[in-house]
Amino acid sequence: MIDLHTHTTASDGTLTPTELIAAAAQLSLEAVAITDHDTLAGYEQAVSAARQTGVELVCAVELSTRWRTMKASRSVSVHLLGYFLFEPPNQEFRRWLEQQIESRRIRNQRLVARLQQLGVDVTLEEVTARGGRLTGRPHFARLLVEKGYAATPAEAFHRYLGEGAQAYVPRESVALKEGIRRIREAGGLPVLAHPGRLHCDVEALLVETVPQGLGGLEAYASEHTPEQTPYFLELAQRHELAVTGGSDFHGETKPAVALGAGLGGNLSVPYAVLERLRAVAARL
Ligand code: AMP
Ligand code: FE
Ligand code: FE
Ligand code: ZN
């Protein structure tokens, strides 16, 4: 069994890269991909632990992008995974990731101001003490829980931080097309993350972005219903896309999601998925 979608403390997970590898070894997972948001630091820190334990480690990243639907004037949030980046990734890609981190930092300043306006007692210092260089909304969520403004991180998102909630502040957004291009230029295979979460016509998105270089679909995901998984497998086949699968493990940020096993054990991704993915990537 494998897990191709995980987060560490290098972004918004709660296990360090070394702890994540130890947990994967404990579960006898054959391979894991570390897909931290906007950074490869977690992957890099995990390399030697993976070598020691024999867990196969895949270099990856997760980007937050927006897709503007062709017909409507609406845009939707789309998470994009990139697998098998050049090692080491080129300087240009690293610099571009730094810009993504900077845009989150600017958003965080505005988010703190907005929360303070709402009478919520939080400071930028407090939240960056938790999230470091890659402070994101999950770190805000944990702080809000600690301070009693919400009972769980999910409630903090619902009341304050999520799209449409009181304190929501959008981030300067990268177009999905640019995310796909950046990953391809960095040697990676771009994959649409947890498509079941998308608030748009996924097939229309594929029709537009497969010609732009999208190469895969995360058909196996914790949040997919038993009906969605076969639907996305069929969609991937129809559009000649590789299939991936992962839990989107974040540790205590999303306590219900287990490494390798997903939500209540709804996930089990066979090693063959990684073999096929590598074969597709090799043809890029
Ligand atoms: P950011 O990139 O800083 O805007 O934060 C987005 C991250 O927040 C996502 O990658 C998820 O890990 C997390 N997230 C989003 N919605 C929720 C939610 N309802 N409950 C818990 N975590 C969430
Ligand atoms: Fe996350
Ligand atoms: Fe995601
Ligand atoms: Zn993720």
Coordinates of C-alpha atoms and ligand atoms in Angstrom, one line a residue:
M1 CA 0.0 0.0 0.0
I2 CA 1.1 3.6 -0.7
D3 CA 0.1 7.2 0.1
L4 CA 0.8 9.8 -2.6
H5 CA -0.6 12.8 -0.8
T6 CA 0.8 13.8 2.7
H7 CA 1.8 17.0 4.5
T8 CA 4.5 17.6 7.2
T9 CA 5.4 20.4 9.5
A10 CA 7.2 22.0 6.6
S11 CA 3.7 23.2 5.5
D12 CA 0.5 22.6 7.5
G13 CA 0.9 19.1 8.8
T14 CA 1.7 18.2 12.4
L15 CA 4.3 15.4 11.9
T16 CA 7.8 16.3 11.1
P17 CA 9.2 14.8 7.9
T18 CA 11.1 12.2 10.0
E19 CA 8.0 11.4 12.1
L20 CA 6.0 11.0 8.9
I21 CA 8.5 8.4 7.5
A22 CA 8.5 6.6 10.8
A23 CA 4.7 6.4 10.8
A24 CA 4.7 5.2 7.2
A25 CA 7.3 2.5 8.1
Q26 CA 5.2 1.5 11.1
L27 CA 2.2 1.0 8.8
S28 CA 4.4 -0.9 6.3
L29 CA 3.6 1.5 3.5
E30 CA 5.8 0.8 0.5
A31 CA 5.9 4.4 -0.7
V32 CA 4.9 7.9 0.3
A33 CA 4.9 11.2 -1.5
I34 CA 5.4 14.3 0.6
T35 CA 3.2 16.9 -1.1
D36 CA 3.7 20.0 1.2
H37 CA 2.1 23.2 0.0
D38 CA 4.6 25.4 -1.9
T39 CA 7.8 23.9 -0.5
L40 CA 10.2 21.0 -1.0
A41 CA 11.8 21.4 2.4
G42 CA 9.8 18.6 4.0
Y43 CA 10.7 16.2 1.3
E44 CA 14.4 17.1 1.5
Q45 CA 14.4 16.6 5.3
A46 CA 12.8 13.2 4.9
V47 CA 15.2 11.8 2.3
S48 CA 17.7 10.2 4.7
A49 CA 15.0 8.8 7.1
A50 CA 13.3 7.2 4.1
R51 CA 16.6 5.6 3.0
Q52 CA 17.2 4.2 6.4
T53 CA 13.7 2.7 6.8
G54 CA 13.3 1.5 3.2
V55 CA 10.1 3.5 2.6
E56 CA 10.2 4.7 -1.0
L57 CA 9.9 8.5 -1.0
V58 CA 8.5 10.5 -3.9
C59 CA 9.4 14.2 -4.5
A60 CA 6.3 16.3 -4.9
V61 CA 4.5 19.5 -4.2
E62 CA 1.0 20.9 -3.9
L63 CA 0.0 24.3 -5.4
S64 CA -3.1 26.3 -4.8
T65 CA -4.4 27.7 -8.1
R66 CA -7.6 29.2 -9.5
W67 CA -9.4 28.1 -12.6
R68 CA -11.6 30.6 -14.4
T69 CA -14.4 28.6 -16.1
M70 CA -14.6 29.3 -19.9
K71 CA -18.2 30.2 -20.0
A72 CA -19.0 31.7 -16.6
S73 CA -17.1 34.7 -15.1
R74 CA -16.6 32.6 -12.0
S75 CA -13.3 31.2 -10.7
V76 CA -12.8 28.2 -8.5
S77 CA -10.0 27.1 -6.2
V78 CA -8.0 24.1 -7.6
H79 CA -5.3 22.2 -5.9
L80 CA -2.6 20.9 -8.2
L81 CA 0.0 18.2 -7.3
G82 CA 3.3 17.9 -9.0
Y83 CA 5.2 14.6 -8.9
F84 CA 8.8 13.6 -9.7
L85 CA 10.2 17.1 -9.9
F86 CA 13.8 17.4 -11.1
E87 CA 16.2 16.7 -8.2
P88 CA 17.4 19.2 -7.3
P89 CA 14.6 21.4 -8.7
N90 CA 15.8 24.2 -10.8
Q91 CA 16.4 27.7 -9.3
E92 CA 13.6 29.2 -11.3
F93 CA 11.0 26.9 -9.8
R94 CA 12.4 27.4 -6.3
R95 CA 12.2 31.2 -6.7
W96 CA 8.6 30.9 -8.0
L97 CA 7.7 28.8 -4.9
E98 CA 9.2 31.6 -2.7
Q99 CA 6.8 34.0 -4.4
Q100 CA 3.9 31.8 -3.5
I101 CA 5.0 31.7 0.1
E102 CA 5.2 35.5 0.0
S103 CA 1.6 35.8 -1.3
R104 CA 0.5 33.7 1.6
R105 CA 2.4 35.9 4.0
I106 CA 0.7 39.0 2.7
R107 CA -2.7 37.3 3.0
N108 CA -1.9 36.3 6.6
Q109 CA -1.3 40.0 7.5
R110 CA -4.7 40.9 6.1
L111 CA -6.3 37.9 7.8
V112 CA -4.9 39.0 11.2
A113 CA -6.3 42.5 10.7
R114 CA -9.7 41.1 9.7
L115 CA -9.8 38.8 12.7
Q116 CA -8.9 41.7 15.0
Q117 CA -11.6 43.8 13.5
L118 CA -14.0 41.0 14.4
G119 CA -12.8 41.3 18.0
V120 CA -10.7 38.1 17.8
D121 CA -7.6 38.5 19.9
V122 CA -4.8 37.0 17.7
T123 CA -1.5 38.5 16.5
L124 CA 0.8 37.7 13.6
E125 CA 3.6 36.7 16.0
E126 CA 1.4 34.1 17.7
V127 CA 0.4 32.4 14.5
T128 CA 3.9 32.5 12.9
A129 CA 5.2 31.0 16.1
R130 CA 3.1 27.9 15.0
G131 CA 3.6 27.9 11.3
G132 CA 7.0 29.4 10.7
R133 CA 7.9 30.2 7.1
L134 CA 4.8 28.4 5.8
T135 CA 2.1 29.7 8.1
G136 CA -1.3 29.0 6.6
R137 CA -4.9 28.9 7.6
P138 CA -4.6 25.6 9.5
H139 CA -2.2 27.3 11.9
F140 CA -4.8 30.1 12.4
A141 CA -7.4 27.4 13.0
R142 CA -5.3 25.7 15.7
L143 CA -4.6 29.1 17.4
L144 CA -8.4 29.9 17.4
V145 CA -9.1 26.5 19.0
E146 CA -6.4 27.1 21.6
K147 CA -7.9 30.5 22.4
G148 CA -11.4 29.1 22.7
Y149 CA -12.8 30.8 19.6
A150 CA -13.7 27.4 18.1
A151 CA -14.0 23.9 19.4
T152 CA -12.2 22.2 16.4
P153 CA -10.1 23.4 13.5
A154 CA -13.0 22.5 11.2
E155 CA -15.2 24.8 13.2
A156 CA -12.6 27.6 13.0
F157 CA -12.7 27.2 9.1
H158 CA -16.5 27.2 9.1
R159 CA -16.9 30.3 11.3
Y160 CA -13.8 32.4 10.4
L161 CA -11.3 31.1 7.8
G162 CA -13.1 29.2 5.1
E163 CA -14.2 30.7 1.7
G164 CA -17.4 32.6 2.5
A165 CA -16.7 32.8 6.3
Q166 CA -16.5 36.1 8.2
A167 CA -12.8 36.6 8.2
Y168 CA -12.0 35.1 4.8
V169 CA -9.3 36.9 2.8
P170 CA -8.4 35.6 -0.6
R171 CA -4.8 35.0 -1.6
E172 CA -3.3 36.5 -4.7
S173 CA -4.0 33.7 -7.1
V174 CA -2.0 31.7 -9.7
A175 CA -3.9 30.5 -12.7
L176 CA -4.2 26.7 -13.0
K177 CA -2.6 27.0 -16.4
E178 CA 0.5 28.6 -14.9
G179 CA 0.7 26.0 -12.2
I180 CA 0.7 23.3 -14.8
R181 CA 3.3 25.0 -16.9
R182 CA 5.6 25.7 -13.8
I183 CA 5.4 22.0 -12.7
R184 CA 6.2 20.8 -16.3
E185 CA 9.1 23.2 -16.6
A186 CA 10.4 21.8 -13.3
G187 CA 10.3 18.3 -14.7
G188 CA 7.2 17.2 -12.9
L189 CA 3.9 15.5 -13.7
P190 CA 0.9 17.8 -12.9
V191 CA -2.0 16.0 -11.3
L192 CA -5.4 17.4 -10.3
A193 CA -5.8 16.9 -6.5
H194 CA -9.0 15.6 -4.8
P195 CA -11.3 16.4 -7.8
G196 CA -14.3 15.5 -5.7
R197 CA -13.9 18.8 -3.9
L198 CA -14.2 21.0 -7.0
H199 CA -17.1 23.3 -7.3
C200 CA -17.2 23.1 -11.1
D201 CA -17.7 20.8 -14.1
V202 CA -14.5 18.6 -13.7
E203 CA -14.9 17.3 -17.3
A204 CA -14.9 20.9 -18.7
L205 CA -11.8 21.6 -16.7
L206 CA -10.1 18.5 -18.1
V207 CA -11.0 19.4 -21.7
E208 CA -9.3 22.7 -21.3
T209 CA -6.3 21.7 -19.2
V210 CA -5.2 18.3 -20.5
P211 CA -4.0 20.0 -23.7
Q212 CA -2.1 22.4 -21.4
G213 CA -0.2 19.5 -19.9
L214 CA -2.3 18.2 -17.0
G215 CA -1.2 14.5 -16.7
G216 CA -3.2 12.9 -13.9
L217 CA -6.2 12.8 -11.7
E218 CA -6.2 11.9 -8.0
A219 CA -9.1 9.4 -8.2
Y220 CA -8.4 7.8 -4.9
A221 CA -8.9 10.4 -2.1
S222 CA -10.1 10.3 1.5
E223 CA -12.9 12.7 0.8
H224 CA -14.3 10.9 -2.2
T225 CA -17.5 9.0 -1.8
P226 CA -17.9 5.4 -2.9
E227 CA -19.6 6.7 -6.1
Q228 CA -17.0 9.3 -6.9
T229 CA -13.9 7.1 -7.0
P230 CA -15.2 4.9 -9.9
Y231 CA -16.5 8.0 -11.7
F232 CA -13.0 9.7 -11.5
L233 CA -11.3 6.4 -12.6
E234 CA -13.5 6.3 -15.7
L235 CA -13.0 10.1 -16.3
A236 CA -9.2 9.5 -16.1
Q237 CA -9.4 6.7 -18.6
R238 CA -11.5 8.7 -21.0
H239 CA -9.1 11.6 -21.0
E240 CA -6.0 9.3 -21.0
L241 CA -4.8 10.6 -17.6
A242 CA -2.7 8.8 -15.0
V243 CA -4.4 8.0 -11.8
T244 CA -3.0 8.8 -8.3
G245 CA -4.2 8.3 -4.8
G246 CA -3.5 9.6 -1.4
S247 CA -5.0 10.5 2.0
D248 CA -4.1 14.2 2.2
F249 CA -2.8 13.4 5.6
H250 CA -2.2 16.5 7.8
G251 CA -1.9 14.9 11.3
E252 CA -3.8 16.8 13.9
T253 CA -4.9 19.5 11.4
K254 CA -7.3 16.9 10.1
P255 CA -7.5 14.3 12.8
A256 CA -10.0 12.1 11.1
V257 CA -7.7 11.4 8.1
A258 CA -5.3 8.5 8.7
L259 CA -2.0 8.1 6.9
G260 CA -2.4 5.5 4.1
A261 CA -5.9 4.6 5.2
G262 CA -7.8 7.8 4.8
L263 CA -11.2 8.5 6.5
G264 CA -12.2 5.5 8.5
G265 CA -10.1 3.2 6.4
N266 CA -11.8 4.2 3.1
L267 CA -8.5 4.3 1.2
S268 CA -6.0 1.6 0.1
V269 CA -3.9 2.6 -2.9
P270 CA -1.9 -0.3 -4.4
Y271 CA 1.8 0.0 -5.3
A272 CA 0.8 -0.6 -9.0
V273 CA -0.6 3.0 -9.1
L274 CA 2.9 4.4 -8.5
E275 CA 4.4 2.1 -11.1
R276 CA 2.0 3.3 -13.7
L277 CA 2.5 6.9 -12.7
R278 CA 6.2 6.6 -13.1
A279 CA 5.7 5.1 -16.6
V280 CA 3.6 8.0 -17.6
A281 CA 6.0 10.5 -16.2
A282 CA 8.9 8.9 -18.0
R283 CA 7.1 9.6 -21.3
L284 CA 6.8 13.3 -20.7
Ligands
AMP1 P1 -3.9 28.3 3.0 O1 -3.1 27.6 2.0 O2 -3.1 28.9 4.1 O3 -5.0 29.2 2.5 O4 -4.7 27.1 3.9 C1 -5.4 26.1 3.1 C2 -5.3 24.8 3.8 O5 -6.2 24.7 4.9 C3 -5.7 23.6 3.0 O6 -4.6 23.1 2.3 C4 -6.1 22.6 4.0 O7 -5.0 21.9 4.6 C5 -6.7 23.4 5.1 N1 -8.1 23.4 5.2 C6 -9.0 24.0 4.3 N2 -10.3 23.9 4.7 C7 -10.2 23.2 5.9 C8 -11.2 22.7 6.8 N3 -12.5 23.0 6.6 N4 -10.8 22.1 7.9 C9 -9.5 21.8 8.1 N5 -8.5 22.2 7.3 C10 -8.9 22.9 6.2
FE2 FE -3.1 21.7 3.7
FE3 FE -5.3 20.0 -1.3
ZN4 ZN -2.9 18.3 0.4

